[in-house]
PDB file of C-alpha atoms in Angstrom:
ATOM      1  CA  UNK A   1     -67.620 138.531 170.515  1.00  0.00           C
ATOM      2  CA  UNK A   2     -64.238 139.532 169.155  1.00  0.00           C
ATOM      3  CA  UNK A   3     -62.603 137.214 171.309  1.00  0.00           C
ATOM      4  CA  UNK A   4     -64.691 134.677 170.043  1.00  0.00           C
ATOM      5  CA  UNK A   5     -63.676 135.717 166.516  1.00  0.00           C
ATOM      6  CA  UNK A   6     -59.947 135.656 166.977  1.00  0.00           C
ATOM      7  CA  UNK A   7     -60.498 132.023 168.494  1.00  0.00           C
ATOM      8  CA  UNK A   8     -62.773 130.883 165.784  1.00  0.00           C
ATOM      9  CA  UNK A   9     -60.164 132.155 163.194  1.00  0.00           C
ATOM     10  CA  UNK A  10     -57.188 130.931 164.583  1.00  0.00           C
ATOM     11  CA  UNK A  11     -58.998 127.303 164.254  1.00  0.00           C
ATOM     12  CA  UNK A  12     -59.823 127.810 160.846  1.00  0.00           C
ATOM     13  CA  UNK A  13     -55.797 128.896 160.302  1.00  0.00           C
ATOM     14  CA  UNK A  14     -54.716 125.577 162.226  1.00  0.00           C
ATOM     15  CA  UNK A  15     -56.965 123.510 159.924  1.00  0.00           C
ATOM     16  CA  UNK A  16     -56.025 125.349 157.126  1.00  0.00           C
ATOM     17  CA  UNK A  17     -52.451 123.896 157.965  1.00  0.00           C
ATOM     18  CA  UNK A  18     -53.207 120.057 158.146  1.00  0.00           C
ATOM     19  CA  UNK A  19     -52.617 118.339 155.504  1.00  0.00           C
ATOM     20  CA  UNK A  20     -55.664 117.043 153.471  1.00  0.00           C
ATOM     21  CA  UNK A  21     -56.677 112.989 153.540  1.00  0.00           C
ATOM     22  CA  UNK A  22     -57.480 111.563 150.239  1.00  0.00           C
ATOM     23  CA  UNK A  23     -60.620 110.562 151.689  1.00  0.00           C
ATOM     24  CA  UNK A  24     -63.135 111.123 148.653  1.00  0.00           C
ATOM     25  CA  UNK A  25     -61.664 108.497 146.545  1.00  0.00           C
ATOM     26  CA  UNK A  26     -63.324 105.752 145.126  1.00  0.00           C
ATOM     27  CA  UNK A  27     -61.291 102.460 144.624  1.00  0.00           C
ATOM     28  CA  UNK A  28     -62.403  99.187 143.294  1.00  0.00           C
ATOM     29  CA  UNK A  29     -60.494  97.239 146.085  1.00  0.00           C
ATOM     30  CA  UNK A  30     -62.260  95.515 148.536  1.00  0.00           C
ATOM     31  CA  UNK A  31     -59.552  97.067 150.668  1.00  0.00           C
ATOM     32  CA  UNK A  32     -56.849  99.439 150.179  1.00  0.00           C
ATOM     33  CA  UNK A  33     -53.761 101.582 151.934  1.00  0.00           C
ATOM     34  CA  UNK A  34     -51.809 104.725 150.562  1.00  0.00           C
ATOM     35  CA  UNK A  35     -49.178 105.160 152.632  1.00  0.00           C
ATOM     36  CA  UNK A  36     -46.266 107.963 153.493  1.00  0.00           C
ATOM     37  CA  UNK A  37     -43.537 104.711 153.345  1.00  0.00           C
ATOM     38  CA  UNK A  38     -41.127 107.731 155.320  1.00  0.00           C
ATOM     39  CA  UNK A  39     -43.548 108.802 157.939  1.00  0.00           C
ATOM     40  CA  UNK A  40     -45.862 106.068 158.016  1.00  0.00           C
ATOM     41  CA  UNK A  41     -48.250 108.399 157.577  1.00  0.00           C
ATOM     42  CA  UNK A  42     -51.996 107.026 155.902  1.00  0.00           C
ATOM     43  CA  UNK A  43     -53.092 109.233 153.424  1.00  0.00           C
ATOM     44  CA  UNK A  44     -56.062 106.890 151.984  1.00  0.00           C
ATOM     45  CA  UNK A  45     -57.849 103.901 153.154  1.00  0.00           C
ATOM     46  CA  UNK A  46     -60.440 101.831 152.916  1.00  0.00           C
ATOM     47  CA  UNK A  47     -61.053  98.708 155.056  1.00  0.00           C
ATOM     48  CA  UNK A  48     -57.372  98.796 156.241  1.00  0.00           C
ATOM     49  CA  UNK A  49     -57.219  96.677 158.845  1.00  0.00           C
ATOM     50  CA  UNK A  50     -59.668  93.704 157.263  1.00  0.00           C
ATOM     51  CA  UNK A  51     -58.236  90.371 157.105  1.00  0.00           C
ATOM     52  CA  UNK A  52     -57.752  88.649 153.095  1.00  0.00           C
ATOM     53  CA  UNK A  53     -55.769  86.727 151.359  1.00  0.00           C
ATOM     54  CA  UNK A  54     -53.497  88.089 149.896  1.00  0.00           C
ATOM     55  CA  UNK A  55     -51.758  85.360 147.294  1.00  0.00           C
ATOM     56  CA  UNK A  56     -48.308  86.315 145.308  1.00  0.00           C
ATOM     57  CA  UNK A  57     -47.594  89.375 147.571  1.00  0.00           C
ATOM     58  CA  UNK A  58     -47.151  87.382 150.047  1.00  0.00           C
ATOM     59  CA  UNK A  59     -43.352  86.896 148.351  1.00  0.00           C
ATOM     60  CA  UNK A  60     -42.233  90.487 148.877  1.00  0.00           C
ATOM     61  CA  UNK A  61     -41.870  89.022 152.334  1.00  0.00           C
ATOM     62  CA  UNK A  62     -40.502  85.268 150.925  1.00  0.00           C
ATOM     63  CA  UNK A  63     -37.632  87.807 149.768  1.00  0.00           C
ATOM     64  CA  UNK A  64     -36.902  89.774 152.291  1.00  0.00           C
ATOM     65  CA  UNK A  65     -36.344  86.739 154.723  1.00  0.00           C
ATOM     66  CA  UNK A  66     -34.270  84.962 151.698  1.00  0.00           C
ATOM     67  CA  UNK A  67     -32.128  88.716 151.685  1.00  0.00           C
ATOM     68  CA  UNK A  68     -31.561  88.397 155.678  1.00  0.00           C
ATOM     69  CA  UNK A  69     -30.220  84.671 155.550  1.00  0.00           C
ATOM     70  CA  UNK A  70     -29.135  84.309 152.264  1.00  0.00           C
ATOM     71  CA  UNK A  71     -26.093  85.550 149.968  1.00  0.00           C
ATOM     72  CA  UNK A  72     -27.030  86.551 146.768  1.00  0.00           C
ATOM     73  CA  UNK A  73     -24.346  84.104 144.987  1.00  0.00           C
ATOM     74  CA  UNK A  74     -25.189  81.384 147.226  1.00  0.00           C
ATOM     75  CA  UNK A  75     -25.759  78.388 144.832  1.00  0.00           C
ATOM     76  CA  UNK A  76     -29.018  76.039 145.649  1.00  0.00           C
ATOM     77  CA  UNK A  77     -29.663  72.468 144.028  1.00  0.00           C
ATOM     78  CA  UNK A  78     -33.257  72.057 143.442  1.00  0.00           C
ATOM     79  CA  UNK A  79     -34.826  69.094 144.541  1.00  0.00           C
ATOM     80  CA  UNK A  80     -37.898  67.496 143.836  1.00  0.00           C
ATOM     81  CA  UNK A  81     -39.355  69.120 147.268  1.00  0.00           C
ATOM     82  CA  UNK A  82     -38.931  72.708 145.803  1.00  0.00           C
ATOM     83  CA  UNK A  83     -41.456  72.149 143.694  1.00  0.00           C
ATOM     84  CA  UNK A  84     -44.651  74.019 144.571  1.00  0.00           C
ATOM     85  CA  UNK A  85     -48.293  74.401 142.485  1.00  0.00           C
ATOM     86  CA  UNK A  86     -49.275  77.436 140.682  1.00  0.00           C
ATOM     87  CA  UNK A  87     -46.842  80.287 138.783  1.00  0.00           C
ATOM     88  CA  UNK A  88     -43.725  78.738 137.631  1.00  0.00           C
ATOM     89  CA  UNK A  89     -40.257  79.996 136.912  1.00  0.00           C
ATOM     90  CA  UNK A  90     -39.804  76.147 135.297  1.00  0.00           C
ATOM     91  CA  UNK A  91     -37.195  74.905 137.562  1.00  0.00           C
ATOM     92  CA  UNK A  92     -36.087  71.256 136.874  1.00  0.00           C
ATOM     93  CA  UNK A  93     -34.425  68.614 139.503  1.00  0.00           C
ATOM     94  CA  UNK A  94     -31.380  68.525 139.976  1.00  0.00           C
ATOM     95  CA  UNK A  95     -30.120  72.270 138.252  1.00  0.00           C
ATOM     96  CA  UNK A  96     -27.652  74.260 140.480  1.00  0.00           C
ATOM     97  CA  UNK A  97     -29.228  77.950 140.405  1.00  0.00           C
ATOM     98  CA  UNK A  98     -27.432  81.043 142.828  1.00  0.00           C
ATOM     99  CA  UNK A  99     -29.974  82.487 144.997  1.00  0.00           C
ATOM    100  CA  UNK A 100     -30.315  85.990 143.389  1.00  0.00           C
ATOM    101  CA  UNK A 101     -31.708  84.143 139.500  1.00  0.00           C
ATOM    102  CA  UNK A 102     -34.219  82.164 142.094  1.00  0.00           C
ATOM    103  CA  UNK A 103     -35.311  86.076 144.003  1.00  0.00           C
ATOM    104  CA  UNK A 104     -35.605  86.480 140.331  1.00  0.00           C
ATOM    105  CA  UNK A 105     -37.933  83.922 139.653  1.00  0.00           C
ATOM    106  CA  UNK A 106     -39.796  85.018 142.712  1.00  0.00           C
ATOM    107  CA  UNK A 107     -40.109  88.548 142.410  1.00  0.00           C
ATOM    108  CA  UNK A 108     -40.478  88.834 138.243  1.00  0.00           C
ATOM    109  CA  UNK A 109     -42.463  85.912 137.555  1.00  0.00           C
ATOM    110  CA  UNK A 110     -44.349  84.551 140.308  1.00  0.00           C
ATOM    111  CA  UNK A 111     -42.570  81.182 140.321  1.00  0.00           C
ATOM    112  CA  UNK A 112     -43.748  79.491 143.445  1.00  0.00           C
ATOM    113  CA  UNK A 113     -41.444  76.590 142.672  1.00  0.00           C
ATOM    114  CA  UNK A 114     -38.533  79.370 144.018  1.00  0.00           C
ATOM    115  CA  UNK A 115     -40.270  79.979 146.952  1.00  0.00           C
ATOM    116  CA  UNK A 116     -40.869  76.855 149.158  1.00  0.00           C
ATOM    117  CA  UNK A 117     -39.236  76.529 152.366  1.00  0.00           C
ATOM    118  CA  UNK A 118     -37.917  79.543 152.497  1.00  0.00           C
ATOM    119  CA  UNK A 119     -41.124  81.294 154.940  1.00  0.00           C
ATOM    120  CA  UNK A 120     -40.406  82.302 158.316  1.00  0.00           C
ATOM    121  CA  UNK A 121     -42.151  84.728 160.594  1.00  0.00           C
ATOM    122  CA  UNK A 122     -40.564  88.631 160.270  1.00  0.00           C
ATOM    123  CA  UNK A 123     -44.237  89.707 160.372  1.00  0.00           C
ATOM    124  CA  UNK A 124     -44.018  90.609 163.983  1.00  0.00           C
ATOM    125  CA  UNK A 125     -40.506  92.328 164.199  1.00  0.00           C
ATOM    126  CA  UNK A 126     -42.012  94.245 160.815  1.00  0.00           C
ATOM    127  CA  UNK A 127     -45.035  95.307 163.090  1.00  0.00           C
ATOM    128  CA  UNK A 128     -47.584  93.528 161.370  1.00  0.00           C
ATOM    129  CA  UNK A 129     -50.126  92.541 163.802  1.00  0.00           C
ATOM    130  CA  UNK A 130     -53.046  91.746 161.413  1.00  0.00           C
ATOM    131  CA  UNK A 131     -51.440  88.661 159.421  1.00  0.00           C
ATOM    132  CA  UNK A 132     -50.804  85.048 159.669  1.00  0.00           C
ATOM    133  CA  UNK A 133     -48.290  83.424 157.077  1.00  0.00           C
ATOM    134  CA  UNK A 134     -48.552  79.535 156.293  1.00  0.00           C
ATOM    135  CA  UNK A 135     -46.823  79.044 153.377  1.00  0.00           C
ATOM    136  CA  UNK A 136     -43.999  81.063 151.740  1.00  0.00           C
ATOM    137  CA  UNK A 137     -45.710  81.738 148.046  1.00  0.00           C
ATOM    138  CA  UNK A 138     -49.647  82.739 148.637  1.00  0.00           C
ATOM    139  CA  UNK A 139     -51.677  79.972 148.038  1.00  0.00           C
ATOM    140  CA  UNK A 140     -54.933  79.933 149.527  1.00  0.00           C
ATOM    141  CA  UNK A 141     -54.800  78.344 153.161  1.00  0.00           C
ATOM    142  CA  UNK A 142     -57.022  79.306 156.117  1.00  0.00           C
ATOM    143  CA  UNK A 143     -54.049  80.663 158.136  1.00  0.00           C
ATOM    144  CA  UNK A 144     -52.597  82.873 155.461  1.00  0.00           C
ATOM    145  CA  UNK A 145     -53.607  86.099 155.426  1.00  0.00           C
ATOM    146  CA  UNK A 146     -53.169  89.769 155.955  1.00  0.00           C
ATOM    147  CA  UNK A 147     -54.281  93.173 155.763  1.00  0.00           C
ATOM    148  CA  UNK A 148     -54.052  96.045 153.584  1.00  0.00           C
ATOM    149  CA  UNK A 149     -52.415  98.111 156.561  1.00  0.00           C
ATOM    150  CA  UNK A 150     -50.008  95.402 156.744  1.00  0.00           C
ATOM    151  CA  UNK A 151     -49.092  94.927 153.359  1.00  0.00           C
ATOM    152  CA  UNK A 152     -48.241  98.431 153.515  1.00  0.00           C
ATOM    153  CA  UNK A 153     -45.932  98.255 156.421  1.00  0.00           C
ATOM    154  CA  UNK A 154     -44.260  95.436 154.869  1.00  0.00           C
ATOM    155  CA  UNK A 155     -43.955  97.849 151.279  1.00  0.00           C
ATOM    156  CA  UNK A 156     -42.742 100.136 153.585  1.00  0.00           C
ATOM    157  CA  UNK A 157     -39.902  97.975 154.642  1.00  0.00           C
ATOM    158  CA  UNK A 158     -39.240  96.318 151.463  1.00  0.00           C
ATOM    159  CA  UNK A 159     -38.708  99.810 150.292  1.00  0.00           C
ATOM    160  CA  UNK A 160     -35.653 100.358 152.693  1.00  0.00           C
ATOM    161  CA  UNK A 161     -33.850  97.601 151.444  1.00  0.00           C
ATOM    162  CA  UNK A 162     -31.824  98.555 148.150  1.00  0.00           C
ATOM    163  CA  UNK A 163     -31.325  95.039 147.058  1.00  0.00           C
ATOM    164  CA  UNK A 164     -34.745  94.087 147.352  1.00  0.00           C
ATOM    165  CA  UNK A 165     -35.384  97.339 145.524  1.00  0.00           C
ATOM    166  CA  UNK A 166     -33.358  96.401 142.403  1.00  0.00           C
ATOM    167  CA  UNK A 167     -34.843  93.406 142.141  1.00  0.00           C
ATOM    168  CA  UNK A 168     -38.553  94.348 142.193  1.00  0.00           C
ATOM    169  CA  UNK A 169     -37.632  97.066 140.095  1.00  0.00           C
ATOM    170  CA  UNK A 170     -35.806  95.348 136.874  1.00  0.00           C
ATOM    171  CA  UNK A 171     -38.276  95.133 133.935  1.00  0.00           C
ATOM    172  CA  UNK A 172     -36.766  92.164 132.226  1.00  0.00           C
ATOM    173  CA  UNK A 173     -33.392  90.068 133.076  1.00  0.00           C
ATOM    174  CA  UNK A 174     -31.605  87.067 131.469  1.00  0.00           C
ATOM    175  CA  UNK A 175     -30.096  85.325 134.017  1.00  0.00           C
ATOM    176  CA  UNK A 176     -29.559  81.532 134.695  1.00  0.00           C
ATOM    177  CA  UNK A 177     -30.195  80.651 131.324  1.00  0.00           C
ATOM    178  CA  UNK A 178     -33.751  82.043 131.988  1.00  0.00           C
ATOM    179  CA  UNK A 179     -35.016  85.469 130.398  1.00  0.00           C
ATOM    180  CA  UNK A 180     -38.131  86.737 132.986  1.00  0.00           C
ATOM    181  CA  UNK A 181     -40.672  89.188 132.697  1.00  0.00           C
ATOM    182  CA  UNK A 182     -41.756  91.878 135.030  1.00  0.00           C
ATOM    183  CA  UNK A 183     -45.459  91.176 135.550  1.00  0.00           C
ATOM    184  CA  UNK A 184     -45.738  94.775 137.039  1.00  0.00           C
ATOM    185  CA  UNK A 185     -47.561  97.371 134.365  1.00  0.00           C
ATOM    186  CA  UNK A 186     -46.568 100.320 136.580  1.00  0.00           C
ATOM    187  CA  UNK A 187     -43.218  99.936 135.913  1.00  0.00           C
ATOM    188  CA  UNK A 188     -44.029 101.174 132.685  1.00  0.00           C
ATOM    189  CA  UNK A 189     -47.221 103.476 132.949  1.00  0.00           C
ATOM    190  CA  UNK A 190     -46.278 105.046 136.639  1.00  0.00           C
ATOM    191  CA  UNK A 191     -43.690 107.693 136.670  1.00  0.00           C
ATOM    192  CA  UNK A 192     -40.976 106.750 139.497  1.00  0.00           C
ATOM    193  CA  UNK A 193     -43.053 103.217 140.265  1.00  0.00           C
ATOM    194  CA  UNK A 194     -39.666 100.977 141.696  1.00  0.00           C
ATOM    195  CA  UNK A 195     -42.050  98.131 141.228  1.00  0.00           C
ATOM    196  CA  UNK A 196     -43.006  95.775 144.237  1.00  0.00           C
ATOM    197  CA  UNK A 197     -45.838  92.779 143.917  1.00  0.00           C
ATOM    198  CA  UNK A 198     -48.581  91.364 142.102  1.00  0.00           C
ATOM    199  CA  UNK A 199     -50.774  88.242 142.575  1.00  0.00           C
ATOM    200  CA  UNK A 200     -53.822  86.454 142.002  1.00  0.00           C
ATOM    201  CA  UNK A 201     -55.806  83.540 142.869  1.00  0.00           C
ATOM    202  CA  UNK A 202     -59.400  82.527 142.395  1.00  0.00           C
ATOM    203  CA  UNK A 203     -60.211  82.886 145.880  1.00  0.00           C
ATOM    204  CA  UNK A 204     -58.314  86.087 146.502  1.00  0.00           C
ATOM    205  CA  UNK A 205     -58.908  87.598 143.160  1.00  0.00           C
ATOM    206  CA  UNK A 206     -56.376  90.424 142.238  1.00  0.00           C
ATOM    207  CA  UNK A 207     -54.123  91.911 144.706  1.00  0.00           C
ATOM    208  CA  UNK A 208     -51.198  94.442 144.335  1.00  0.00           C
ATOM    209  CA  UNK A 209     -48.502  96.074 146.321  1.00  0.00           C
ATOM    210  CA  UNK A 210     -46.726  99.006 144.366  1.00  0.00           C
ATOM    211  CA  UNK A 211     -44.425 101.504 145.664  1.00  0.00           C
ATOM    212  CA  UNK A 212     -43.086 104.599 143.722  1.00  0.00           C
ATOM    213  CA  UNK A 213     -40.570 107.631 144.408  1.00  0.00           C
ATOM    214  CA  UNK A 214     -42.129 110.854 143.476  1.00  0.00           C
ATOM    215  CA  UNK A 215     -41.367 115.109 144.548  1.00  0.00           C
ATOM    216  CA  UNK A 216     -38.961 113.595 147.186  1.00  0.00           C
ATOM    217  CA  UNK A 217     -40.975 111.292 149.034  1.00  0.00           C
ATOM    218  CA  UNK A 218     -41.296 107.291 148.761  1.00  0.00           C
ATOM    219  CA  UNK A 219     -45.332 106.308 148.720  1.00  0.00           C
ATOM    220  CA  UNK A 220     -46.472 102.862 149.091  1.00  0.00           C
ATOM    221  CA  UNK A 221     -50.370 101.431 147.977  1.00  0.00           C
ATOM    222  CA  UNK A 222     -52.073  97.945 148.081  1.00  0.00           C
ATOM    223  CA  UNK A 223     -55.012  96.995 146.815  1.00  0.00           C
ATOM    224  CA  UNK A 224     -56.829  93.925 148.313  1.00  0.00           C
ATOM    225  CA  UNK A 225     -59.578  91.589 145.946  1.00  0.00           C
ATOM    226  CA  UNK A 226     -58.945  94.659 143.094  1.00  0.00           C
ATOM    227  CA  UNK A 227     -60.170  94.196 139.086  1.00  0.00           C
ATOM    228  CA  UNK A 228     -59.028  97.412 138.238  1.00  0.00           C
ATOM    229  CA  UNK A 229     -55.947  97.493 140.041  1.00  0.00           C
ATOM    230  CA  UNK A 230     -53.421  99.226 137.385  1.00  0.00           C
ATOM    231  CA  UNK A 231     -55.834 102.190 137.330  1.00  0.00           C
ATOM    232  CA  UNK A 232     -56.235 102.447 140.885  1.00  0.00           C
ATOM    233  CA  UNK A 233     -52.626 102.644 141.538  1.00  0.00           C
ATOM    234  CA  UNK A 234     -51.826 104.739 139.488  1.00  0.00           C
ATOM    235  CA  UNK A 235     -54.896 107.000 140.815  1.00  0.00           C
ATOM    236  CA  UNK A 236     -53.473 106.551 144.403  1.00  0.00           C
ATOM    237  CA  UNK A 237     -49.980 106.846 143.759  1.00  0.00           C
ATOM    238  CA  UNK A 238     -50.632 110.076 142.020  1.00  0.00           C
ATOM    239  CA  UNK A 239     -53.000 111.526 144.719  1.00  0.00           C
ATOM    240  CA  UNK A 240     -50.617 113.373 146.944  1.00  0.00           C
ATOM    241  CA  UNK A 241     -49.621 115.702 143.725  1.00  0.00           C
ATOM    242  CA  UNK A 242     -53.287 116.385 143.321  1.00  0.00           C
ATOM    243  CA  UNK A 243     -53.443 117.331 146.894  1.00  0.00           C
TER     244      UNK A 243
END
C-alpha cells in the first residue's frame, strides 16, 4: 500500500508539472488554433485540421513569396492584367509603384489588385499539408483552401520574418501617393498584437490570423468562419497569462 502511495503521488507531481491546455474555451469560430509560434506548441483548438476557405489571409503568404523574390524598391508598372475583383488599393494602368507601397496595399488594405500573379506554392516547404492555393488574394475557388493548423504554421513563419513583421504591423502609412489603413483592430485593443491578417468573403465569412508578443514569448491564433473574431482573439491571445 505505501508503495502504491508513493507511485500514485509521484503521478499526481508529474501532472502537476504539465502545462495546462486551454481546452475549456468557447470560441465562435467554426475552427480555430492558438499556437506557441516558438515551440510550435498548440495550446487551444478546435477543428484544427478542417479544410475552409480562408479568403484575405491567404496574402500573409502572397507576401512572404513577394519578400523571397522580390526587392523592396523594386519598381512594377501595373498593367491592365493586375487588376483583380474584390478589396482595392485603387491602382490605375500604367502607374510605376516600388514593390514595398504594393506589400502595402496588400497587407493594410486588402487590395487584391496588388496581389495577382504573384502566388506560388511555399505551402509545402512551410509544412502545410492541409491547404491548396489557387489564386494569390483569397477569392473563393474550389481548390483554395486551408486549415486553421495551417494558417498557424504559416503565422508562425510570417512571424520570423522582420520585414514582413513591419509591414503587418504599421497602423497607417502614406506612401506612393496613397495613405492606407490598417484593417486590424488588435493593433489597437491587444497589448503587443504585431498585427498579421484579416479577410472576408460571403462564402468564407470572417477569418483572422493575429499574432502578438507577450511575457517573452511570440503566440499566434486564427479563427476560421468567425463573427466575433476581435473578441475571440483577444480572449485567445490572452489565455496563456490566465493559465
Amino acid at each position: 500500500m505505501r508503495r502504491f502511495c508513493c507511485l500514485l503521488l509521484c503521478l499526481l507531481l508529474t501532472l502537476s508539472l504539465v502545462p495546462a491546455r486551454t481546452e475549456a474555451l468557447e470560441v465562435s469560430a467554426a475552427a480555430a488554433v492558438l499556437m506557441d509560434a516558438d515551440t510550435g506548441e498548440i495550446l487551444f483548438e478546435k477543428n484544427a485540421d478542417r479544410r475552409m476557405l480562408i479568403a484575405s489571409t491567404t496574402k500573409i503568404l502572397t507576401a512572404l513569396v513577394v519578400l523571397e523574390h522580390a526587392r523592396l524598391d523594386e519598381v512594377v508598372t501595373i498593367q491592365p492584367r493586375h487588376m483583380a475583383e474584390g478589396s482595392s488599393m485603387y491602382l490605375k494602368p500604367g502607374e510605376t509603384l516600388t514593390v514595398e507601397t504594393l506589400l502595402y496595399g496588400l497587407l493594410l488594405c486588402s487590395g487584391n489588385d496588388a496581389a495577382v500573379g504573384w502566388m506560388n506554392e511555399t505551402a509545402q516547404r512551410i509544412g502545410m499539408t492541409g491547404s491548396s492555393f489557387a489564386n494569390p488574394n483569397g477569392l473563393d475557388d474550389e481548390q483554395h483552401y486551408s486549415t486553421a493548423r495551417d494558417m498557424a504554421l504559416l503565422a508562425a513563419y510570417a512571424a520570423r520574418n522582420p520585414t514582413f513583421v513591419r509591414l503587418c504591423s504599421t497602423r497607417s502609412v502614406t506612401v506612393g501617393g496613397r495613405t492606407m489603413t490598417n484593417h486590424n483592430k488588435l493593433l489597437q485593443s491587444v497589448e503587443g498584437c504585431i498585427g498579421m491578417k484579416t479577410g472576408y468573403t460571403r462564402a468564407a465569412g470572417r477569418t483572422l490570423v493575429s499574432c502578438a508578443r507577450r511575457g517573452g514569448r511570440t503566440l499566434v491564433a486564427v479563427t476560421l468562419q468567425d463573427g466575433n473574431d476581435w473578441a475571440d482573439h483577444a480572449e485567445m491571445l490572452s489565455l496563456p497569462e490566465k493559465g
